[in-house]
Every structure is written in C-alpha cells, then in structure tokens.
mmCIF file of C-alpha atoms in Angstrom:
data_model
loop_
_atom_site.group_PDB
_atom_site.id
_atom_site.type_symbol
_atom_site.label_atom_id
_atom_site.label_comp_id
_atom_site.label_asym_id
_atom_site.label_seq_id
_atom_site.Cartn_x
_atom_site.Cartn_y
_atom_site.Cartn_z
ATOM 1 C CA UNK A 1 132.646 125.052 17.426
ATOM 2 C CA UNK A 2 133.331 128.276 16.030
ATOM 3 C CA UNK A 3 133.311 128.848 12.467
ATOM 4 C CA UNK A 4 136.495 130.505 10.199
ATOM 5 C CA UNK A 5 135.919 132.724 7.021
ATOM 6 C CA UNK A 6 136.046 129.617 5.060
ATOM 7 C CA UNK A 7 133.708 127.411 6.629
ATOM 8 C CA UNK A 8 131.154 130.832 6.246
ATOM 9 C CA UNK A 9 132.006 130.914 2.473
ATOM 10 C CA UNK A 10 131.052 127.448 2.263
ATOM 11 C CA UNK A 11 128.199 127.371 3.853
ATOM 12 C CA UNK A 12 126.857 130.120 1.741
ATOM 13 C CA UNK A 13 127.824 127.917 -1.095
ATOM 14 C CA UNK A 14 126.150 124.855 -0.093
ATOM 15 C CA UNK A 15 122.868 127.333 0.958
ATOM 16 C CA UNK A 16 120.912 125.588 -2.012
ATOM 17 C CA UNK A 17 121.843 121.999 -1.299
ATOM 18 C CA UNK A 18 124.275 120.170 -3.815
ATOM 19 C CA UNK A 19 124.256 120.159 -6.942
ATOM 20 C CA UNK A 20 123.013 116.813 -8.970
ATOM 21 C CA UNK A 21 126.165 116.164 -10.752
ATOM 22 C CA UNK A 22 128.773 113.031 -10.438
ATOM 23 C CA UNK A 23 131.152 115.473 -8.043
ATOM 24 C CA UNK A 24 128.887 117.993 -5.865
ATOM 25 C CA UNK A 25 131.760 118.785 -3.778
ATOM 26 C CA UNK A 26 133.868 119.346 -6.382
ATOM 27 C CA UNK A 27 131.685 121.748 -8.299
ATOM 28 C CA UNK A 28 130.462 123.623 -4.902
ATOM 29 C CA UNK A 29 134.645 123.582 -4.605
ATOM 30 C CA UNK A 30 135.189 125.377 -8.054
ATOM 31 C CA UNK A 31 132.706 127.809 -6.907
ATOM 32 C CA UNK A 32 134.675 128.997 -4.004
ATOM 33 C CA UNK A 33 137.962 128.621 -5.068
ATOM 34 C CA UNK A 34 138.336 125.377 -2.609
ATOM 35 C CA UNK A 35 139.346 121.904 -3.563
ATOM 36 C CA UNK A 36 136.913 118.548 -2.918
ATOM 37 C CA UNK A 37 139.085 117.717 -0.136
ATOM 38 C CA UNK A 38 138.592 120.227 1.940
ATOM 39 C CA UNK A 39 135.084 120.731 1.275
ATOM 40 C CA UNK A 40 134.537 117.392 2.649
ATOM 41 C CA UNK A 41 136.409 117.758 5.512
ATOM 42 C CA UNK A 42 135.127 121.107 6.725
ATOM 43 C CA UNK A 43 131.889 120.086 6.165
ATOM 44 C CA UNK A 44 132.746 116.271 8.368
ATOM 45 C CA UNK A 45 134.091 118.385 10.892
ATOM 46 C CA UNK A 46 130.732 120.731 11.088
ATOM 47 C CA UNK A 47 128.656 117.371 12.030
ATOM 48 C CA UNK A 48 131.217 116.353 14.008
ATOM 49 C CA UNK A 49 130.823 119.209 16.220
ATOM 50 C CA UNK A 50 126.790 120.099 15.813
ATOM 51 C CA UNK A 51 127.031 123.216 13.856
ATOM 52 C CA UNK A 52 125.013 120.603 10.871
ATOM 53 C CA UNK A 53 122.294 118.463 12.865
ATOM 54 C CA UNK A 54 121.914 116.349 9.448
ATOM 55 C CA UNK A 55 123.429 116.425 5.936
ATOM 56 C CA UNK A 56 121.275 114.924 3.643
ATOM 57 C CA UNK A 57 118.077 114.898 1.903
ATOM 58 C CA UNK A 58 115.872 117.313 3.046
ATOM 59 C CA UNK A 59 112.455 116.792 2.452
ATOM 60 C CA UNK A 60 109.206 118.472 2.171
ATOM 61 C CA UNK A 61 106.039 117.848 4.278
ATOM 62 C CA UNK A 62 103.407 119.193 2.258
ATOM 63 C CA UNK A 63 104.247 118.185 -0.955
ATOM 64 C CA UNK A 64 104.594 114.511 0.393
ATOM 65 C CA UNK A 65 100.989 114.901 2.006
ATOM 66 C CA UNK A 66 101.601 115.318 5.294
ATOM 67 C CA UNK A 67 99.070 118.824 5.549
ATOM 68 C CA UNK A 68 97.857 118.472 8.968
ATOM 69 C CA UNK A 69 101.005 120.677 10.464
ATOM 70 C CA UNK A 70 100.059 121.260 14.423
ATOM 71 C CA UNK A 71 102.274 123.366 16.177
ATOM 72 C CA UNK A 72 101.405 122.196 19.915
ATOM 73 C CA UNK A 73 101.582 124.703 23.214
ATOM 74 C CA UNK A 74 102.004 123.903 26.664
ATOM 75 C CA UNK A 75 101.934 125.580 29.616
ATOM 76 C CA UNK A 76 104.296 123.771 31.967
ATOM 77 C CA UNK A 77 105.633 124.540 34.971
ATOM 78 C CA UNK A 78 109.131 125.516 34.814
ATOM 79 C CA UNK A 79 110.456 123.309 37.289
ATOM 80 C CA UNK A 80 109.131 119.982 34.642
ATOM 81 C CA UNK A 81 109.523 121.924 31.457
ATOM 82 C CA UNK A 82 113.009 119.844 30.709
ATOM 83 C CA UNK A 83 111.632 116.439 31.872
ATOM 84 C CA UNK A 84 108.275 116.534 29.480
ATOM 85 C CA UNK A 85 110.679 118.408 26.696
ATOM 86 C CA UNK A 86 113.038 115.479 26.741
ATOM 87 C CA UNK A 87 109.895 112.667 26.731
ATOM 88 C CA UNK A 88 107.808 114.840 24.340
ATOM 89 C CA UNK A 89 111.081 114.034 22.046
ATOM 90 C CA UNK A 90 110.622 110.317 22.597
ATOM 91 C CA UNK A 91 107.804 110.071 20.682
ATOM 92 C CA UNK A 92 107.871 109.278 16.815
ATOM 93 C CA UNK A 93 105.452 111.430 15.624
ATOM 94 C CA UNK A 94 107.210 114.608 17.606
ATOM 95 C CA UNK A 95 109.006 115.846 14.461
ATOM 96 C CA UNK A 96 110.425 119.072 16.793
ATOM 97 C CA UNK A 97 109.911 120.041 20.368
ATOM 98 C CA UNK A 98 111.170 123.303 22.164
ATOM 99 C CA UNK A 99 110.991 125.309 25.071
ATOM 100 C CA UNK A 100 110.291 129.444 24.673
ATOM 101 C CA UNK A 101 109.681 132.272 26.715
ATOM 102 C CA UNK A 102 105.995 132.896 27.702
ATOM 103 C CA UNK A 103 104.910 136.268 27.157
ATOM 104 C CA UNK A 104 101.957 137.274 30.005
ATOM 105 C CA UNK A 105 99.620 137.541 29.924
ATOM 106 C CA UNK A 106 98.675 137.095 26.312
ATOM 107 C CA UNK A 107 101.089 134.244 25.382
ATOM 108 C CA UNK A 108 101.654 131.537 28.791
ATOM 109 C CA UNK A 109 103.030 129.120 26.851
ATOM 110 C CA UNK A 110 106.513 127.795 27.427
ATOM 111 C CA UNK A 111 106.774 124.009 25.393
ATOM 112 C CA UNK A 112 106.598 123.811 21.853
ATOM 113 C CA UNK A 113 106.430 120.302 19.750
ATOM 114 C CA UNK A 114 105.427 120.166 16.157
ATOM 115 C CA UNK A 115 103.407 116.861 14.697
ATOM 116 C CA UNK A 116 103.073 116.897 11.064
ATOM 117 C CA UNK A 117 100.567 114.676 10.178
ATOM 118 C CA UNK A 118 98.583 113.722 7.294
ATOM 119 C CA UNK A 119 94.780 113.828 8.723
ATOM 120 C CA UNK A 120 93.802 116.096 11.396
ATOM 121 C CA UNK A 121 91.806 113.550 13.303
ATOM 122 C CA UNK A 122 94.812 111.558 13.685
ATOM 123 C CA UNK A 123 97.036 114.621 14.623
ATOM 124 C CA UNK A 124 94.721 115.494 17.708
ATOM 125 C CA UNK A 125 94.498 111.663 18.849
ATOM 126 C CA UNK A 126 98.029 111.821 18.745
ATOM 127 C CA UNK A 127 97.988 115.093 20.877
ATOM 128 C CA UNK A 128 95.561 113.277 23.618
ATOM 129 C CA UNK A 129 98.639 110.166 23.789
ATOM 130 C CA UNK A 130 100.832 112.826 24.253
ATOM 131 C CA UNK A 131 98.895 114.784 27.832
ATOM 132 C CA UNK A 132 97.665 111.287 28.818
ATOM 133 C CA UNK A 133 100.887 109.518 28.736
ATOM 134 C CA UNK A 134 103.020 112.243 30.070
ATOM 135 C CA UNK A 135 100.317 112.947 32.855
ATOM 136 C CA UNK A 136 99.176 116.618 31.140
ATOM 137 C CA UNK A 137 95.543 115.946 30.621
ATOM 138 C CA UNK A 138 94.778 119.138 33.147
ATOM 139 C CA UNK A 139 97.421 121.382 31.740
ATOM 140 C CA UNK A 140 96.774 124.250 29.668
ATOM 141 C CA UNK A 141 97.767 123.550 25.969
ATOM 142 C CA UNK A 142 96.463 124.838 22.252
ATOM 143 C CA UNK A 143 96.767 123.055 18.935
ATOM 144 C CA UNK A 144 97.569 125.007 16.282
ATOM 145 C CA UNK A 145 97.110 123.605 12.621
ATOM 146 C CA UNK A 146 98.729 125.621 9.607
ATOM 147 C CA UNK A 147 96.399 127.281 7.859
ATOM 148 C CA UNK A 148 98.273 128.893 4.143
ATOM 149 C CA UNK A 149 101.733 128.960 3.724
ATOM 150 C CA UNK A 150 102.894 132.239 2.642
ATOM 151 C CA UNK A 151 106.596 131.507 2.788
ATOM 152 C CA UNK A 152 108.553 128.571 3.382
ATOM 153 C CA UNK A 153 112.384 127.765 2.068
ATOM 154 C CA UNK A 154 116.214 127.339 3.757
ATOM 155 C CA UNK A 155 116.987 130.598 4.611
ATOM 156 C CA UNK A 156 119.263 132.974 3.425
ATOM 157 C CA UNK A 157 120.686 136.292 3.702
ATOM 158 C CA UNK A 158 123.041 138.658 2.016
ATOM 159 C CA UNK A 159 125.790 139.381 4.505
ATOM 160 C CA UNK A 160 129.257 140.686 3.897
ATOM 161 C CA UNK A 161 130.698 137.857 2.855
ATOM 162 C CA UNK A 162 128.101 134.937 3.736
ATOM 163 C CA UNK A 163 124.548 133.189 2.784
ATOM 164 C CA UNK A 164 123.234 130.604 5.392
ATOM 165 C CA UNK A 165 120.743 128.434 5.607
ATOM 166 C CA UNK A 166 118.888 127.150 8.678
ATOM 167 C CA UNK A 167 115.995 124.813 9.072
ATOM 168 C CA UNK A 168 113.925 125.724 11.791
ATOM 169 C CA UNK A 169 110.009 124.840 12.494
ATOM 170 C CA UNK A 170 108.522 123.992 9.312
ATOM 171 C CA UNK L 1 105.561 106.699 -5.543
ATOM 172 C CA UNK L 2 107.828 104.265 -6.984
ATOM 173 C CA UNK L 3 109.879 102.629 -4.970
ATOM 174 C CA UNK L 4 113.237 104.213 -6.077
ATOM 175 C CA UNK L 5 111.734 107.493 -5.596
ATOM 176 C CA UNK L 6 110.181 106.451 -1.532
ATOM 177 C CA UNK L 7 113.587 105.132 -0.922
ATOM 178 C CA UNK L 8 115.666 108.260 -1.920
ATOM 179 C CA UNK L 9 113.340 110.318 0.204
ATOM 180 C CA UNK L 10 113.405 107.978 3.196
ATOM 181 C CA UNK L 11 116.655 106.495 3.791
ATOM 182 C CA UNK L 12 119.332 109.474 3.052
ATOM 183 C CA UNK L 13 117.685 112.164 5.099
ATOM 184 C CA UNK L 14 120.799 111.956 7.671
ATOM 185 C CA UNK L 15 124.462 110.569 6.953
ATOM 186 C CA UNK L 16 124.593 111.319 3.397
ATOM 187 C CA UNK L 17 128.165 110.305 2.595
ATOM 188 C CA UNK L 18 130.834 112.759 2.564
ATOM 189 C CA UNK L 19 132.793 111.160 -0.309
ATOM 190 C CA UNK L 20 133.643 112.566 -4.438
ATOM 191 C CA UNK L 21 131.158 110.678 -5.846
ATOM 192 C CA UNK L 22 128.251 110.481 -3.233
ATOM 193 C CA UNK L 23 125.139 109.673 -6.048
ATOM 194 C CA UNK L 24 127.196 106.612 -6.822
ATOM 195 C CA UNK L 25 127.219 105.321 -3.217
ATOM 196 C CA UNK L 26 123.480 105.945 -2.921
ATOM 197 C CA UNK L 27 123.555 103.684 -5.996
ATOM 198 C CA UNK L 28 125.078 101.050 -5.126
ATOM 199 C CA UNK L 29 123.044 101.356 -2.237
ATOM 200 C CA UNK L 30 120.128 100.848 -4.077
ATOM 201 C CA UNK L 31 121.472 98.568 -6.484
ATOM 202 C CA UNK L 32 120.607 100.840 -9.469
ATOM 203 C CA UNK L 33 122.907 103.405 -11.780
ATOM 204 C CA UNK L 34 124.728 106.755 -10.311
ATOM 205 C CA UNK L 35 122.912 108.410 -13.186
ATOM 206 C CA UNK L 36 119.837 107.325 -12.353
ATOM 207 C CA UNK L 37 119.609 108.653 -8.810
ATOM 208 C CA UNK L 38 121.249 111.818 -9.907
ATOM 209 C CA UNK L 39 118.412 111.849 -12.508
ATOM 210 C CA UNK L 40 115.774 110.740 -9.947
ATOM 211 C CA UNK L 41 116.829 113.575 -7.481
ATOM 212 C CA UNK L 42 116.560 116.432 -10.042
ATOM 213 C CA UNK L 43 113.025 115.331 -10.440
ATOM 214 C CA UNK L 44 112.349 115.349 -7.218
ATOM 215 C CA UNK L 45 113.917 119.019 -6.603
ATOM 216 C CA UNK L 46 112.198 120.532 -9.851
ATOM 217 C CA UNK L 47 108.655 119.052 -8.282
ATOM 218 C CA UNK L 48 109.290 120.594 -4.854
ATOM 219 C CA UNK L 49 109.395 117.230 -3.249
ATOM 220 C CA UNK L 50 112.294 117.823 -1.997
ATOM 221 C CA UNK L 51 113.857 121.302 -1.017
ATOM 222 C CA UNK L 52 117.371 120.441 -1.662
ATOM 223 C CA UNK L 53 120.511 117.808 -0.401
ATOM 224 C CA UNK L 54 122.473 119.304 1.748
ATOM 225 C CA UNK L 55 123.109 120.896 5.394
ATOM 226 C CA UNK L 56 120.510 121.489 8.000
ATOM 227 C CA UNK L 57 122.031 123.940 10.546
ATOM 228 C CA UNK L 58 121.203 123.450 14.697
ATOM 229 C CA UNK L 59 119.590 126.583 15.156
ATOM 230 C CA UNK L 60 121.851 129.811 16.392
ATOM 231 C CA UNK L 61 125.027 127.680 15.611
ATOM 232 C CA UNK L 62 125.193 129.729 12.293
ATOM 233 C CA UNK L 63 123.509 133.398 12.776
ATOM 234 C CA UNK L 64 120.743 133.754 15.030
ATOM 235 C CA UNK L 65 117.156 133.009 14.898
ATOM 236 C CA UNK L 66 113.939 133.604 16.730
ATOM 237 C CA UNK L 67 110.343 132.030 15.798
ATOM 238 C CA UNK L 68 107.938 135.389 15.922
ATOM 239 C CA UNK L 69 104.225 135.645 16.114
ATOM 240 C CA UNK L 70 101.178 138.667 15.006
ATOM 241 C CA UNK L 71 97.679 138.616 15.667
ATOM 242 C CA UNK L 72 96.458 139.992 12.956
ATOM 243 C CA UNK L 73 93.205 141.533 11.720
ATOM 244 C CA UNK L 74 91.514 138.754 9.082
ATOM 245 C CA UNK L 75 90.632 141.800 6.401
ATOM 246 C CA UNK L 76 94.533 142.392 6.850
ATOM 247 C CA UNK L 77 96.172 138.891 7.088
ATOM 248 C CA UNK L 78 97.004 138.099 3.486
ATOM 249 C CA UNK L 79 98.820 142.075 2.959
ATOM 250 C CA UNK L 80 100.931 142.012 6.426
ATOM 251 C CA UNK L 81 101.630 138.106 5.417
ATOM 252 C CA UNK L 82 102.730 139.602 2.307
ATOM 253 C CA UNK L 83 104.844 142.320 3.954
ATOM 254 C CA UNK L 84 106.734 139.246 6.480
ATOM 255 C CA UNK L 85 107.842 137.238 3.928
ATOM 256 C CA UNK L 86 109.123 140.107 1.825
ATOM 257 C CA UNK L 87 112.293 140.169 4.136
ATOM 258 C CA UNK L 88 114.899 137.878 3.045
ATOM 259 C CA UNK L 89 115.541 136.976 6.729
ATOM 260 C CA UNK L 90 112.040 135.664 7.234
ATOM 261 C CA UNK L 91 111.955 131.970 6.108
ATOM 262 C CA UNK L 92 109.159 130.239 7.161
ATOM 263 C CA UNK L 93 105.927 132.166 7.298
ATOM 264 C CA UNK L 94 102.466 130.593 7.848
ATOM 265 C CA UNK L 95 98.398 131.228 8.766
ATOM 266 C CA UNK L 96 97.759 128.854 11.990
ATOM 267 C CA UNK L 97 94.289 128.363 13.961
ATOM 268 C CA UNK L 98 94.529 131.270 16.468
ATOM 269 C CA UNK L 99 94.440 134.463 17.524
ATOM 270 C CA UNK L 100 98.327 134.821 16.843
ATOM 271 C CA UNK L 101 97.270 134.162 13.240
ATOM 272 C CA UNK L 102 100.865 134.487 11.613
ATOM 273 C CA UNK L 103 103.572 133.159 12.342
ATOM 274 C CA UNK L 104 107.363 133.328 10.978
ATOM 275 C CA UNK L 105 110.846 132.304 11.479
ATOM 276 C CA UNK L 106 113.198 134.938 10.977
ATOM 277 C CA UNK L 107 117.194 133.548 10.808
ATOM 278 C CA UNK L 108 119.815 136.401 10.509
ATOM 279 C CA UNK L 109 123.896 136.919 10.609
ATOM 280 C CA UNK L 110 123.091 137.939 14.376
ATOM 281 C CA UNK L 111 120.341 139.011 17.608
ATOM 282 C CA UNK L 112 120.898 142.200 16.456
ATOM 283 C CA UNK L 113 119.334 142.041 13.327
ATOM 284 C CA UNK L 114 117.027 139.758 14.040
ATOM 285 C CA UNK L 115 115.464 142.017 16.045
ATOM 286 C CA UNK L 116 115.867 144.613 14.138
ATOM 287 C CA UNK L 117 113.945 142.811 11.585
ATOM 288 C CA UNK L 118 111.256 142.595 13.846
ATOM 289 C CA UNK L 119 111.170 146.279 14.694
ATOM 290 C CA UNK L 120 110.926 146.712 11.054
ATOM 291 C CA UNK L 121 107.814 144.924 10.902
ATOM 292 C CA UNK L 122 105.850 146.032 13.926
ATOM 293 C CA UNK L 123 107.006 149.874 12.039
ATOM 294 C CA UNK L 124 105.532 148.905 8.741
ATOM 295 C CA UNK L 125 102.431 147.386 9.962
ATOM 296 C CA UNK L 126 101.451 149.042 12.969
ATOM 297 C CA UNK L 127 100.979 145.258 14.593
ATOM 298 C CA UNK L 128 102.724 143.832 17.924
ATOM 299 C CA UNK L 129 105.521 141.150 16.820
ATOM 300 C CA UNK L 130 105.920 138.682 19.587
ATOM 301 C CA UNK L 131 109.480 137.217 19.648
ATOM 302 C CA UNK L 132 109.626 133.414 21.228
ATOM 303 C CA UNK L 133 113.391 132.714 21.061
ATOM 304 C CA UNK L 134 113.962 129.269 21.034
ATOM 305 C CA UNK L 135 115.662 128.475 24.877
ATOM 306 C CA UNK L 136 116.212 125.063 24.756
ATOM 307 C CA UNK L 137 116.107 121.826 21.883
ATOM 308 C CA UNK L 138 114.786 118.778 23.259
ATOM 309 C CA UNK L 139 114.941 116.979 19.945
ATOM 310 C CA UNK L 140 117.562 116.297 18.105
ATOM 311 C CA UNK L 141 116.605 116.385 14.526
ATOM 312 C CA UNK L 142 117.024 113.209 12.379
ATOM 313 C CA UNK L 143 114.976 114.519 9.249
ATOM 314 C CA UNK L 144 111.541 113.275 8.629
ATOM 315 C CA UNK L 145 110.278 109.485 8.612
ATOM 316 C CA UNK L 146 108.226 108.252 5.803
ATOM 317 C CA UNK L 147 104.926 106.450 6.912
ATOM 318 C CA UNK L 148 103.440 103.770 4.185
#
C-alpha cells in the first residue's frame, strides 16, 4: 500500500479535483510530466488498495442544505466499542463513525458518528433510534451541532515535493 | 434543482470512471451531451455545491491526521478560530454546542508535524489543544446520499 514519488506527485496534482475538460487525466498528466495512461492506472491501483476510499464527486453538505451537522459522543465501554462502531455504521443516516481516545477526566468519550441532517429535530430523533436500537439509552453521550464554520476545504500542504488532500469529518 | 444537476450530485459520488474521456461516460449515462455535464459541473464547482471531482483519501493512508478540540473563552472564539484555520494543515475548523467550542482537523505529511502543529497553537493562544486521533474507522465512506 505504500506510495512511490510518483503516486505523491500525483496526488498533489489531483489535490483540487479534476479539471472540467474532455481529458482530465490527460491535462492533470501534462502537468506532471506523466502520460493519461498511467495516471489512470496509478490512480485504479490507489482504490484498489484503500489509499482512495472514493473517487468521484465530492459534495458539499451545507450548501445542499443539510445544516443540522451533529457530531455524536459516546461513552462506551471498551470491551463493545467495536460491536456498536460497526452497527452505528449500519445505519443510513451515519455519514461517519469512529472510535478516539478519551481524555479524563474532561473528555470520556471514546465513539464518534457524524449525522448531517437538514432539521435539528429530526437529527436528535435520529440520535434516540440510534441508543434505543443499539441498547444505549443509559449511556453517557453528547450531541454536538456545528455552530459557524470558520474553515472547511480538502486539505493541503506544502511539502518537499507533495500537496495532499484528505477528507476527514466534515 | 433540476434534475440533471440532482443526478450529477447523487449518482457519481463513488466509481467515477477511470477512463480518457470520463464527462462523456457520465453522459451517456445520463443520456445528455459530454459538454453539457462538463458545463453543468463547472457550475456546480464555481457555486460551492460541490468541492471538487476527484480523490477522497482513507485517513493516515496519505500523511497523518488527528481531529483536535479547544474550549475556548466566547469573547475569544472568533480570534483563536481565526488563528486555527490560518495553518495550512488545519482543514476543517468549526464552532459546535459545547464546552470544547472549536474544533479542527489538522492533516499533515506526518505525526510529527501534526503535532507540532498543535503545539504551535496551544503556544500562540495560551489554550489546551486536545488531540483525539482517530483509532479505528467503522464506516467505510461511500460519499453522501441525496434525500428528496
């Protein structure tokens, strides 16, 4: 899975998605001094393996309405966290779940999921399915909407010889 | 939303095709011209709908990562926000409902500089950063389903 000089210099180059033109990879290729062949094929090879989760059109919530952004906490015992992780991810409206480090005793919470939502009523009904079919009603949890969003884009980095871009929670 | 436009948004989020002349395969997809969904796109990018087409990276496959958190003072919130997201490694940086008030992605070549990135910003503001490094992904991401 590891990556070669190339495969950084072209993920720098695809940092700000393709370009709209009848031959993306060939212009991204022209760019870097590659050819549309290999372009492709690195980049087939980077799903193939992981490294790129999705390759495609990468929307954004807000702008498409969907302004009630929870970020959801739970404090689970360690021994379940991977069993309600995995069935957290089950449900549609779970747009991103993870597990973190708690940091006690200000911060004991070890699952994260993100809904993104469109009306907060809806968000926190959907929060209730969640602890009442996974059998969390009496577990410690904390909904946390976005408030404003100061910053938000892929993002990038001036390195030696390499921009990247990486999606995380949005 | 036309339905062109709700389409474009909904159905290529994942598996976009790896071939010269990809537009024209969304085309004939949706039984309309390659210049017209090239055309259709742009729109969509120059109104922010849409933050590009391209590669989502798993996270810490490519650099590293961490999601970090600051309770900050409200009197303060809006001049340490504006500090965060004045380092090119921070990405995502938002106000949420809580005590930990701010909170930000920071993505970097490597560990190393993520942290020090957040050692940078407890220095310039005088504020605890709390660094939740992601452990484990229970979801695999398959981009973002459009609701009618």
């Amino acid at each position: 899975m590891g990556l070669d000089d190339r495969d950084r210099s072209l993920v720098a180059a695809i940092a700000d998605g393709l370009p709209f033109v009848q031959r993306p990879y060939a212009e991204i290729g022209q760019r870097i001094g590659m050819d549309e062949d290999e372009i492709m094929t690195r980049l087939q090879r980077m799903v193939a393996d992981g490294v790129i989760s999705r390759f495609g059109v990468v929307v954004r919530h807000h702008e498409l309405g969907y302004r009630a952004n929870a970020m959801v906490v739970w404090d689970i015992p360690d021994a379940q966290v991977a069993e309600i992780g995995n069935r957290f991810a089950t449900f549609d409206f779970v747009t991103l779940c993870y597990q973190r480090p708690r940091r006690l005793p200000d911060w004991p919470y070890n699952l994260f999921c993100m809904i993104h939502g469109r009306q907060r009523d809806v968000v926190l009904e959907q929060v209730e399915v969640l602890a009442r079919e996974c059998g969390l009603t009496d577990v410690p949890r904390k909904v946390l909407f976005s408030g404003r969003r100061f910053k938000q884009r892929g993002a990038r980095y001036d390195a030696k010889d390499a921009e990247l871009t990486v999606e995380a929670l949005s | 939303m036309d339905d062109l436009k709700h389409r474009l948004l909904d159905e290529f989020q994942r598996d976009f095709p790896l071939t010269p002349r990809p537009y024209a395969e969304l085309a004939a997809r949706l039984g309309v011209d390659e210049a017209l969904v090239i055309d259709t796109l742009r729109t969509l990018h120059a109104q922010g709908v849409i933050s590009r087409v391209g590669a989502v990276f798993r996270p810490n496959t490519v650099g590293a990562s961490t999601l970090a958190a600051m309770a900050v003072p409200d009197d303060r919130l809006t001049s340490v926000a504006e500090t965060v997201s004045a380092f090119a490694e921070v990405n995502h940086n938002y106000e949420r409902e809580h005590a930990y008030n701010l909170w930000f992605v920071v993505t970097a070549p490597s560990a190393e500089r993520v942290s020090a990135v957040l050692g940078e910003i407890e220095a310039r503001t005088g504020i605890a950063v709390m660094d939740l490094p992601m452990i484990e992904d229970y979801h695999l991401d398959l981009g973002f389903e459009l609701r009618h």
